[in-house]
Short mmCIF file of C-alpha atoms in Angstrom, two decimals:
data_model
loop_
_atom_site.label_atom_id
_atom_site.label_comp_id
_atom_site.label_asym_id
_atom_site.label_seq_id
_atom_site.Cartn_x
_atom_site.Cartn_y
_atom_site.Cartn_z
CA MET A 828 38.06 0.61 -4.30
CA ARG A 829 38.11 -2.72 -6.13
CA LEU A 830 35.90 -5.46 -4.79
CA THR A 831 37.74 -7.63 -2.30
CA GLU A 832 34.92 -9.05 -0.17
CA LYS A 833 31.90 -11.13 -1.11
CA LEU A 834 28.70 -9.13 -0.97
CA SER A 835 25.43 -10.52 0.35
CA VAL A 836 22.97 -8.09 -1.18
CA SER A 837 19.55 -6.90 0.00
CA PHE A 838 17.46 -5.10 -2.59
CA TRP A 839 16.33 -1.72 -1.17
CA ILE A 840 15.30 -0.29 -4.52
CA TRP A 841 13.65 2.91 -3.17
CA ALA A 842 15.91 3.54 -0.18
CA LEU A 843 16.45 7.18 -1.21
CA GLN A 844 12.74 7.99 -1.25
CA ASP A 845 12.15 8.86 2.41
CA LEU A 846 8.59 10.05 3.04
CA PRO A 847 8.04 9.91 6.80
CA PRO A 848 6.06 8.78 8.64
CA GLY A 849 5.00 6.13 6.14
CA GLY A 850 8.36 5.21 4.64
CA CYS A 851 10.02 2.03 5.91
CA TYR A 852 13.53 3.42 5.23
CA HIS A 853 13.19 6.45 7.51
CA ASP A 854 15.16 5.03 10.47
CA LEU A 855 18.29 3.98 8.60
CA ASP A 856 20.26 2.93 11.67
CA ALA A 857 17.51 0.52 12.71
CA ARG A 858 17.27 -0.88 9.20
CA MET A 859 21.06 -1.31 8.96
CA ARG A 860 21.13 -3.24 12.25
CA GLU A 861 18.37 -5.50 10.96
CA LEU A 862 20.29 -5.92 7.70
CA ARG A 863 23.41 -7.15 9.48
CA ALA A 864 21.33 -9.46 11.71
CA ARG A 865 20.16 -11.23 8.55
CA GLY A 866 23.68 -11.78 7.26
CA PHE A 867 23.68 -9.02 4.64
CA ASN A 868 26.64 -6.67 4.18
CA CYS A 869 25.41 -4.77 1.11
CA ILE A 870 22.32 -3.11 -0.31
CA ALA A 871 21.38 -2.28 -3.90
CA CYS A 872 19.21 0.74 -4.64
CA ASP A 873 18.26 3.34 -7.19
CA SER A 874 21.04 5.92 -7.46
CA GLY A 875 18.75 8.92 -7.82
CA ALA A 876 20.46 9.81 -11.11
CA GLY A 877 18.47 12.63 -12.67
CA LEU A 878 16.54 13.14 -9.44
CA ALA A 879 19.30 14.25 -7.05
CA PHE A 880 20.86 16.65 -9.59
CA ASP A 881 19.60 18.17 -12.81
CA LEU A 882 21.34 17.85 -16.15
CA GLU A 883 23.55 20.82 -15.35
CA GLY A 884 24.74 19.15 -12.14
CA ARG A 885 22.79 21.43 -9.82
CA PRO A 886 21.07 19.91 -6.76
CA ARG A 887 17.35 19.72 -7.34
CA GLY A 888 16.51 20.01 -3.64
CA ALA A 889 13.19 18.59 -2.48
CA ILE A 890 11.07 17.35 -5.37
CA GLU A 891 7.70 15.70 -5.55
CA VAL A 892 7.40 11.91 -5.21
CA LEU A 893 4.11 10.45 -6.45
CA GLU A 894 2.41 7.13 -5.85
CA PRO A 895 3.04 5.02 -8.98
CA PHE A 896 -0.47 3.51 -9.30
CA PRO A 897 -2.73 5.49 -6.96
CA GLY A 898 -5.33 3.30 -5.34
CA PHE A 899 -3.49 0.08 -6.20
CA SER A 900 0.13 0.47 -5.09
CA ARG A 901 -0.55 -0.27 -1.42
CA LYS A 902 -1.19 -3.94 -2.23
CA ILE A 903 1.89 -4.40 -4.44
CA ARG A 904 5.29 -5.39 -3.06
CA GLN A 905 7.94 -2.63 -3.12
CA GLN A 906 5.58 -0.03 -4.57
CA PHE A 907 4.31 1.42 -1.30
CA ALA A 908 7.62 1.11 0.55
CA VAL A 909 8.09 4.86 0.74
CA GLY A 910 4.61 5.61 2.05
CA GLY A 911 2.67 7.10 -0.84
CA ALA A 912 3.42 10.65 -1.98
CA GLY A 913 5.36 13.62 -0.64
CA GLN A 914 8.56 15.64 -0.99
CA CYS A 915 12.05 14.11 -1.10
CA ASP A 916 15.53 15.59 -1.40
CA TYR A 917 17.39 12.76 -3.15
CA ARG A 918 20.81 14.33 -2.67
CA ALA A 919 20.30 14.68 1.09
CA ARG A 920 18.97 11.14 1.33
CA LEU A 921 21.90 9.77 -0.66
CA LEU A 922 24.32 11.25 1.86
CA GLU A 923 22.23 10.01 4.81
CA LEU A 924 22.17 6.49 3.37
CA PHE A 925 25.93 6.38 2.76
CA ARG A 926 26.67 7.80 6.20
CA ALA A 927 24.49 5.14 7.83
CA ALA A 928 26.19 2.47 5.70
CA LYS A 929 29.59 3.72 6.85
CA ARG A 930 28.53 3.54 10.51
CA HIS A 931 27.43 -0.08 10.09
CA GLY A 932 30.07 -1.39 7.69
CA VAL A 933 27.66 -1.83 4.77
CA LYS A 934 28.46 -1.44 1.06
CA ILE A 935 26.06 0.07 -1.47
CA ILE A 936 25.42 -0.78 -5.13
CA LEU A 937 24.09 2.16 -7.14
CA SER A 938 22.05 1.73 -10.31
CA SER A 939 19.49 3.83 -12.16
CA PHE A 940 16.03 2.37 -12.70
CA TYR A 941 14.83 5.65 -14.18
CA TYR A 942 13.57 4.63 -17.63
CA LEU A 943 12.18 1.33 -16.29
CA HIS A 944 10.47 2.29 -13.02
CA SER A 945 11.73 5.44 -11.28
CA TYR A 946 9.87 7.81 -13.59
CA TRP A 947 6.63 6.29 -12.26
CA TYR A 948 7.26 8.20 -9.02
CA ALA A 949 8.45 11.50 -10.54
CA ALA A 950 6.53 14.64 -11.40
CA GLU A 951 6.14 15.25 -15.12
CA THR A 952 8.20 18.43 -14.97
CA VAL A 953 11.23 16.27 -14.14
CA ASN A 954 10.20 13.53 -16.54
CA ASP A 955 9.85 16.04 -19.39
CA GLU A 956 13.49 17.03 -18.90
CA LEU A 957 14.90 13.49 -18.75
CA PHE A 958 12.77 11.96 -21.49
CA ALA A 959 13.80 14.82 -23.79
CA ILE A 960 17.32 13.38 -23.87
CA PRO A 961 17.67 11.66 -27.26
CA PRO A 962 17.97 7.86 -26.84
CA HIS A 963 21.48 7.73 -28.26
CA GLU A 964 22.66 10.30 -25.72
CA ARG A 965 21.18 8.66 -22.65
CA PHE A 966 24.11 6.42 -21.69
CA ARG A 967 26.45 9.41 -21.85
CA ARG A 968 24.14 11.78 -20.01
CA PHE A 969 23.29 9.31 -17.25
CA ALA A 970 26.96 8.46 -16.86
CA GLY A 971 27.46 12.17 -16.26
CA LEU A 972 24.66 12.18 -13.69
CA LEU A 973 26.27 9.19 -11.98
CA ALA A 974 29.63 10.96 -11.99
CA ARG A 975 28.00 13.95 -10.31
CA ILE A 976 26.69 11.64 -7.58
CA LEU A 977 30.15 10.11 -7.14
CA GLU A 978 31.64 13.60 -6.93
CA GLU A 979 29.23 14.43 -4.11
CA LEU A 980 30.03 11.21 -2.26
CA GLY A 981 33.74 11.89 -2.63
CA ALA A 982 33.35 15.41 -1.26
CA HIS A 983 31.86 13.90 1.92
CA ASP A 984 34.40 11.06 2.22
CA LEU A 985 31.80 8.39 1.47
CA LEU A 986 33.10 6.67 -1.66
CA SER A 987 34.54 3.93 0.55
CA GLN A 988 31.01 2.52 0.90
CA LEU A 989 30.40 2.12 -2.83
CA ALA A 990 30.50 -1.54 -3.88
CA PHE A 991 30.04 -0.86 -7.59
CA ALA A 992 27.88 1.30 -9.84
CA GLU A 993 25.82 0.77 -12.98
CA ILE A 994 24.67 3.43 -15.42
CA PHE A 995 21.34 1.67 -15.87
CA ASN A 996 19.65 -1.33 -14.31
CA GLU A 997 18.83 -4.06 -16.84
CA ALA A 998 20.40 -2.10 -19.66
CA ASP A 999 19.46 -4.85 -22.12
CA GLY A 1000 15.73 -4.31 -21.44
CA LEU A 1001 15.48 -0.53 -21.56
CA PRO A 1002 12.55 0.61 -23.71
CA PHE A 1003 14.77 2.90 -25.76
CA VAL A 1004 17.12 0.04 -26.73
CA GLY A 1005 14.16 -1.99 -27.96
CA GLY A 1006 12.81 -3.33 -24.68
CA TYR A 1007 13.11 -6.87 -23.40
CA ASP A 1008 12.46 -8.17 -26.91
CA ASN A 1009 15.14 -5.94 -28.42
CA VAL A 1010 16.50 -8.74 -30.63
CA LEU A 1011 13.12 -8.80 -32.36
CA ASN A 1012 12.54 -5.05 -32.29
CA TYR A 1013 15.88 -3.59 -33.38
CA PRO A 1014 18.41 -4.67 -36.02
CA ALA A 1015 21.86 -5.78 -34.90
CA ALA A 1016 23.53 -2.58 -36.10
CA GLU A 1017 21.26 -0.45 -33.92
CA ARG A 1018 21.82 -2.64 -30.86
CA ARG A 1019 25.57 -2.53 -31.50
CA ARG A 1020 25.42 1.28 -31.63
CA PHE A 1021 23.84 1.34 -28.15
CA ARG A 1022 26.55 -1.02 -26.93
CA GLU A 1023 29.29 1.25 -28.24
CA GLU A 1024 27.65 4.24 -26.54
CA HIS A 1025 27.49 2.24 -23.31
CA GLU A 1026 31.18 1.35 -23.68
CA GLU A 1027 32.12 5.00 -24.23
CA ALA A 1028 30.18 6.04 -21.14
CA LEU A 1029 31.82 3.33 -19.01
CA ALA A 1030 35.25 4.30 -20.34
CA GLU A 1031 34.70 7.93 -19.33
CA LEU A 1032 33.61 6.88 -15.84
CA GLY A 1033 36.69 4.66 -15.61
CA ARG A 1034 38.96 7.54 -16.60
CA ARG A 1035 37.42 9.80 -13.95
CA TYR A 1036 37.30 7.14 -11.24
CA PRO A 1037 39.90 4.45 -12.04
CA GLU A 1038 39.72 3.11 -8.48
CA LEU A 1039 35.99 2.25 -8.71
CA THR A 1040 34.15 -0.69 -10.25
CA PHE A 1041 31.59 -0.03 -12.99
CA ALA A 1042 29.22 -2.77 -14.07
CA TYR A 1043 26.90 -3.93 -16.81
CA SER A 1044 23.46 -4.98 -15.59
CA SER A 1045 21.28 -7.36 -17.59
CA ALA A 1046 17.78 -8.67 -16.99
CA THR A 1047 18.84 -12.22 -17.73
CA PRO A 1048 21.96 -14.32 -18.32
CA PHE A 1049 20.51 -14.97 -21.77
CA THR A 1050 21.18 -11.37 -22.71
CA ASP A 1051 21.91 -10.27 -26.26
CA PRO A 1052 25.73 -10.20 -26.72
CA GLU A 1053 25.35 -7.23 -29.06
CA LEU A 1054 24.38 -5.16 -26.01
CA MET A 1055 27.13 -6.36 -23.65
CA PRO A 1056 29.73 -3.59 -23.18
CA ARG A 1057 33.11 -5.27 -23.52
CA ASN A 1058 34.80 -2.97 -21.01
CA ALA A 1059 32.55 -3.60 -18.00
CA ALA A 1060 34.60 -4.63 -14.95
CA LEU A 1061 31.66 -6.60 -13.56
CA TRP A 1062 28.59 -8.25 -15.05
CA ASN A 1063 25.51 -8.15 -12.82
CA PHE A 1064 23.04 -10.56 -14.41
CA HIS A 1065 19.60 -11.26 -12.94
CA SER A 1066 18.29 -14.80 -12.76
CA TYR A 1067 14.56 -15.25 -12.20
CA TYR A 1068 14.86 -19.02 -12.36
CA CYS A 1069 11.79 -19.58 -10.19
CA TRP A 1070 9.41 -16.94 -11.55
CA PRO A 1071 7.58 -19.43 -13.84
CA VAL A 1072 5.99 -20.89 -10.70
CA TYR A 1073 3.58 -17.97 -11.08
CA ASP A 1074 2.72 -18.84 -14.66
CA LEU A 1075 -0.33 -20.74 -13.49
CA LEU A 1076 -1.62 -17.41 -12.21
CA GLU A 1077 0.05 -14.79 -14.44
CA ARG A 1078 -0.23 -16.49 -17.83
CA GLY A 1079 -3.04 -14.88 -19.76
CA TRP A 1080 -3.29 -12.00 -17.31
CA VAL A 1081 0.09 -10.30 -17.65
CA SER A 1082 1.22 -11.30 -21.13
CA GLN A 1083 -2.20 -11.07 -22.80
CA LYS A 1084 -5.49 -9.25 -22.44
CA PRO A 1085 -7.21 -10.23 -19.17
CA ASP A 1086 -9.58 -13.11 -19.91
CA CYS A 1087 -12.41 -13.49 -17.42
CA GLY A 1088 -12.93 -17.06 -18.57
CA ALA A 1089 -9.46 -18.23 -17.55
CA PRO A 1090 -9.32 -21.10 -15.03
CA GLU A 1091 -7.35 -18.87 -12.67
CA ALA A 1092 -10.28 -16.44 -12.48
CA ARG A 1093 -11.43 -18.02 -9.23
CA PHE A 1094 -8.49 -16.29 -7.52
CA VAL A 1095 -9.16 -12.83 -8.98
CA ASP A 1096 -11.96 -10.33 -8.61
CA VAL A 1097 -12.54 -10.00 -12.34
CA GLU A 1098 -15.33 -7.49 -11.80
CA GLN A 1099 -12.70 -4.87 -11.04
CA PRO A 1100 -12.11 -2.92 -14.28
CA PHE A 1101 -8.66 -3.42 -15.75
CA ASP A 1102 -8.62 0.08 -17.20
CA ALA A 1103 -8.83 1.53 -13.69
CA VAL A 1104 -5.13 0.77 -13.21
CA ARG A 1105 -4.21 2.52 -16.44
CA ASP A 1106 -6.49 5.41 -15.53
CA SER A 1107 -4.73 5.77 -12.17
CA ARG A 1108 -1.81 7.33 -14.09
CA ALA A 1109 -4.00 9.72 -16.06
CA GLY A 1110 -2.04 12.82 -17.00
CA ARG A 1111 1.28 11.08 -16.36
CA ARG A 1112 3.63 9.03 -18.50
CA LYS A 1113 2.44 5.52 -19.20
CA ALA A 1114 3.96 2.53 -17.49
CA ALA A 1115 4.84 -0.59 -19.47
CA GLU A 1116 1.74 -2.54 -20.42
CA ASP A 1117 2.79 -5.71 -18.57
CA TRP A 1118 3.02 -3.68 -15.35
CA TYR A 1119 -0.53 -2.39 -15.71
CA ARG A 1120 -1.62 -6.00 -16.01
CA ARG A 1121 0.58 -7.22 -13.15
CA VAL A 1122 -0.64 -4.50 -10.80
CA TRP A 1123 -4.26 -5.17 -11.75
CA LEU A 1124 -3.83 -8.89 -11.15
CA TYR A 1125 -2.11 -8.76 -7.78
CA ALA A 1126 -4.18 -5.87 -6.43
CA ASN A 1127 -7.37 -7.80 -7.15
CA LEU A 1128 -6.65 -11.20 -5.66
CA ARG A 1129 -9.67 -12.43 -3.72
CA PRO A 1130 -8.79 -12.52 0.00
CA GLU A 1131 -10.93 -15.59 0.70
CA ARG A 1132 -9.02 -17.55 -1.95
CA LEU A 1133 -5.50 -16.65 -0.78
CA PRO A 1134 -4.98 -19.80 1.36
CA GLU A 1135 -5.88 -21.98 -1.63
CA LEU A 1136 -3.59 -20.00 -3.93
CA ASP A 1137 -0.71 -20.13 -1.44
CA ALA A 1138 -1.07 -23.91 -1.20
CA LEU A 1139 -1.28 -24.28 -4.98
CA LEU A 1140 1.91 -22.28 -5.61
CA ALA A 1141 3.81 -24.04 -2.82
CA GLY A 1142 2.73 -27.39 -4.19
CA GLU A 1143 3.88 -26.46 -7.71
CA LEU A 1144 7.39 -25.72 -6.49
CA THR A 1145 7.59 -28.75 -4.22
CA GLU A 1146 6.40 -31.10 -6.96
CA HIS A 1147 8.69 -29.66 -9.64
CA GLU A 1148 11.67 -28.58 -7.56
CA ASN A 1149 14.13 -30.33 -9.86
CA PHE A 1150 12.74 -28.44 -12.84
CA TYR A 1151 13.39 -25.09 -11.16
CA ARG A 1152 16.80 -26.26 -9.99
CA GLY A 1153 17.58 -27.10 -13.59
CA ARG A 1154 16.54 -23.62 -14.69
CA ALA A 1155 18.95 -22.13 -12.15
CA ASP A 1156 21.74 -24.39 -13.40
CA GLU A 1157 21.06 -23.46 -17.02
CA ALA A 1158 21.07 -19.76 -16.19
CA LEU A 1159 24.40 -19.93 -14.38
CA ALA A 1160 25.97 -22.04 -17.13
CA ARG A 1161 24.86 -19.49 -19.72
CA ALA A 1162 26.28 -16.62 -17.67
CA LEU A 1163 29.63 -18.38 -17.31
CA GLU A 1164 29.76 -19.09 -21.04
CA LEU A 1165 28.91 -15.52 -22.09
CA ARG A 1166 31.38 -14.15 -19.55
CA ARG A 1167 34.10 -16.44 -20.97
CA ARG A 1168 33.39 -15.29 -24.53
CA TYR A 1169 32.76 -11.56 -24.10
CA LEU A 1170 33.86 -10.38 -20.64
CA PRO A 1171 36.65 -12.74 -19.54
CA GLU A 1172 38.14 -10.23 -17.08
CA ALA A 1173 34.82 -9.30 -15.44
CA ARG A 1174 33.59 -10.45 -12.04
CA LEU A 1175 30.05 -11.87 -11.72
CA ALA A 1176 27.19 -10.60 -9.58
CA MET A 1177 23.53 -11.63 -9.31
CA THR A 1178 21.59 -9.01 -7.35
CA GLU A 1179 18.05 -9.90 -8.42
CA GLY A 1180 16.59 -13.32 -8.71
CA ALA A 1181 14.36 -16.24 -7.82
CA THR A 1182 10.92 -14.64 -8.37
CA TYR A 1183 9.10 -11.37 -8.23
CA CYS A 1184 5.92 -11.91 -6.23
CA GLY A 1185 3.70 -8.90 -6.73
CA ALA A 1186 1.23 -9.44 -3.89
CA GLU A 1187 1.88 -8.32 -0.33
CA ALA A 1188 -0.77 -10.82 0.75
CA LEU A 1189 0.87 -13.97 -0.65
CA GLY A 1190 3.28 -15.59 1.81
CA TRP A 1191 3.95 -19.10 0.58
CA GLU A 1192 7.56 -18.40 -0.46
CA GLU A 1193 8.59 -17.35 3.02
CA ARG A 1194 7.02 -20.50 4.52
CA SER A 1195 8.13 -23.03 1.90
CA VAL A 1196 10.93 -25.43 2.83
CA ALA A 1197 11.42 -26.27 -0.85
CA TYR A 1198 11.76 -22.60 -1.74
CA TRP A 1199 14.56 -21.94 0.75
CA ARG A 1200 16.24 -25.20 -0.17
CA LEU A 1201 16.37 -23.96 -3.76
CA VAL A 1202 17.67 -20.52 -2.72
CA ASN A 1203 20.42 -22.18 -0.67
CA TYR A 1204 21.34 -24.41 -3.59
CA VAL A 1205 21.74 -21.37 -5.86
CA ALA A 1206 23.80 -19.61 -3.17
CA GLU A 1207 26.26 -22.50 -3.09
CA CYS A 1208 26.46 -22.90 -6.87
CA PHE A 1209 27.01 -19.21 -7.48
CA ALA A 1210 29.68 -19.01 -4.80
CA ARG A 1211 31.48 -22.07 -6.23
CA SER A 1212 31.49 -20.31 -9.60
CA GLY A 1213 33.36 -17.35 -8.15
CA GLY A 1214 30.43 -14.95 -7.86
CA ILE A 1215 31.35 -11.82 -5.92
CA ALA A 1216 27.88 -10.41 -5.10
CA TRP A 1217 24.58 -12.24 -4.68
CA ALA A 1218 21.05 -11.56 -3.46
CA PRO A 1219 18.98 -14.44 -2.09
CA ARG A 1220 15.93 -12.99 -3.83
CA THR A 1221 14.59 -9.73 -5.23
CA ASN A 1222 12.01 -9.42 -2.44
CA SER A 1223 14.75 -9.24 0.20
CA GLY A 1224 14.45 -5.70 1.55
CA CYS A 1225 13.08 -4.25 4.75
CA ASP A 1226 10.00 -3.09 2.81
CA ASP A 1227 8.97 -6.70 2.13
CA PRO A 1228 7.09 -9.29 4.21
CA GLY A 1229 10.04 -11.62 3.55
CA TRP A 1230 12.16 -9.43 5.85
CA GLN A 1231 10.63 -11.42 8.69
CA ALA A 1232 12.23 -14.65 7.45
CA VAL A 1233 15.28 -13.81 9.56
CA GLU A 1234 16.76 -17.28 9.98
CA GLU A 1235 16.18 -18.29 6.37
CA LEU A 1236 17.89 -15.16 5.03
CA ARG A 1237 20.77 -15.53 7.46
CA GLU A 1238 21.33 -19.16 6.46
CA ALA A 1239 21.28 -18.36 2.73
CA ASN A 1240 23.80 -15.57 3.23
CA ARG A 1241 25.99 -17.80 5.40
CA ILE A 1242 26.12 -20.44 2.67
CA PHE A 1243 27.10 -17.86 0.05
CA GLN A 1244 29.76 -16.30 2.27
CA GLU A 1245 31.33 -19.57 3.45
CA THR A 1246 31.32 -21.51 0.17
CA LEU A 1247 34.69 -21.27 -1.55
CA PRO A 1248 35.05 -20.88 -5.33
CA GLU A 1249 36.20 -23.91 -7.27
CA ARG A 1250 38.68 -21.72 -9.12
CA ILE A 1251 40.24 -18.34 -8.51
CA PRO A 1252 38.04 -15.74 -10.29
CA GLU A 1253 39.68 -13.42 -12.77
CA LYS A 1254 40.75 -10.04 -11.43
CA ASN A 1255 38.94 -6.95 -12.64
#
C-alpha cells in the first residue's frame, strides 16, 4: 500500500505497552475518537520488534515491563504513559492497536526505538538476548523482526493500516553506529558499512513486501550522508527547530556535569542527588548519560518556581520568534537539498519536532500564541514542500498534557492537510 494520503501524525511512542489500570492507551477506541477529533489520521509508535517475537520468530507472550527510572519517571513526559510496571503481551497489543485503527480509519507508522529507549522498559533477560546481536548484524536481524510483525499483521488482514515502517528510529543516532556524534566517533568507512547493511536490510524487506513503504529515520535533517540508505522509499527526518528555547534551562545540566552554581539553579532543587537517577537503574542496563541528566533536571524542578519558569520560556520564544522560524526554514532547506542529492525518489516525512519538553508540570507551550503560530507556519511550509506525513510536535499523544490543546492541534493539522504542494512530489 503506497502512500496516497497526507498523514497528520500523533506520536504514541508506547502505545503497545498496555498496563491497566494506569496506562493511558488501554481504551483504544476512546483514544482513537479523540485522535480524529484533533484532526489526526495517523499515529507513530514503537513496533515492539524484539519484544513481540523472539529472534526465532516465536511469540514471547506476556513479558515484564519495568519503569525506566523508578521514582522519577512519573514527572517526565511520555515515561509514565503506560502506568509504571507490569506484564504486557506485545503481539496481542499490536493486533488490538491495528484493529482499533482499522475501525476508526487511522494509519500506523511502525519504528523500533529499542536501542535508544525501549530497552529501558525491558527485563534484562530480554535485553541480554537483543544486545548480544553483533552491531553489524542488527539492521538485518531487526529487519527480520519487523518482517515477522508484518507477517502477523498480514495473517489478520491488518496490513491495510500500515502507513510505513522503519527498521530503527533515528538510525543515524544509534549508539552502535557511533551515537549522535557518529561523524566524530567513527571513520567514514565504518559509517558507510552500516549504511550498506541498512540498504541490504531495506532491500530484503522490499523484496518480501513490495507493496509496502519502508523508510529511513534520522534525528535531524543535518544527518550524515554516509548513513543515508540510498534505497529508502521515504525519509522521515526529525526537526527540533524550537528545542533551543530550553537551553537557558538545560545548558550546563544536560550536556555537562550539574553545576549547583548555575544561574538556572533557582528553578531546580539542587539538593536532590544527581546519582539517585543513575542508581534508580541499578542492576539494569545504563541509559544514555544525557537522559540521566535530563530526567534529574525535569524531575527536580521547584514547584513554587514553575510560574516564573513558564513565563521566562514563553517570553524567550515570543521575543525571538523569527530566530526559531529561521531554524525551521534552515532545517527544511537542508532536508530538501539532501533529498535531492541522495534520495531523489523518496517522499518526505517529519514525525517528531518542535521541542521535547521533559516536565509534565511545564505548560507554557500549550498556552503560547507564538508557539502555535510557529507550529502552523512549519505545517504550511512542510506541506508546500510536498511533505507526506507530519507531526505538529513530539509531545502530541494522548499521554501528554498537550492532548488538551484540542483546537490548536486541530488547526495545525487542518493547515497541513489543506495546504497544497508547490510542486508535484516525486513518486516512491
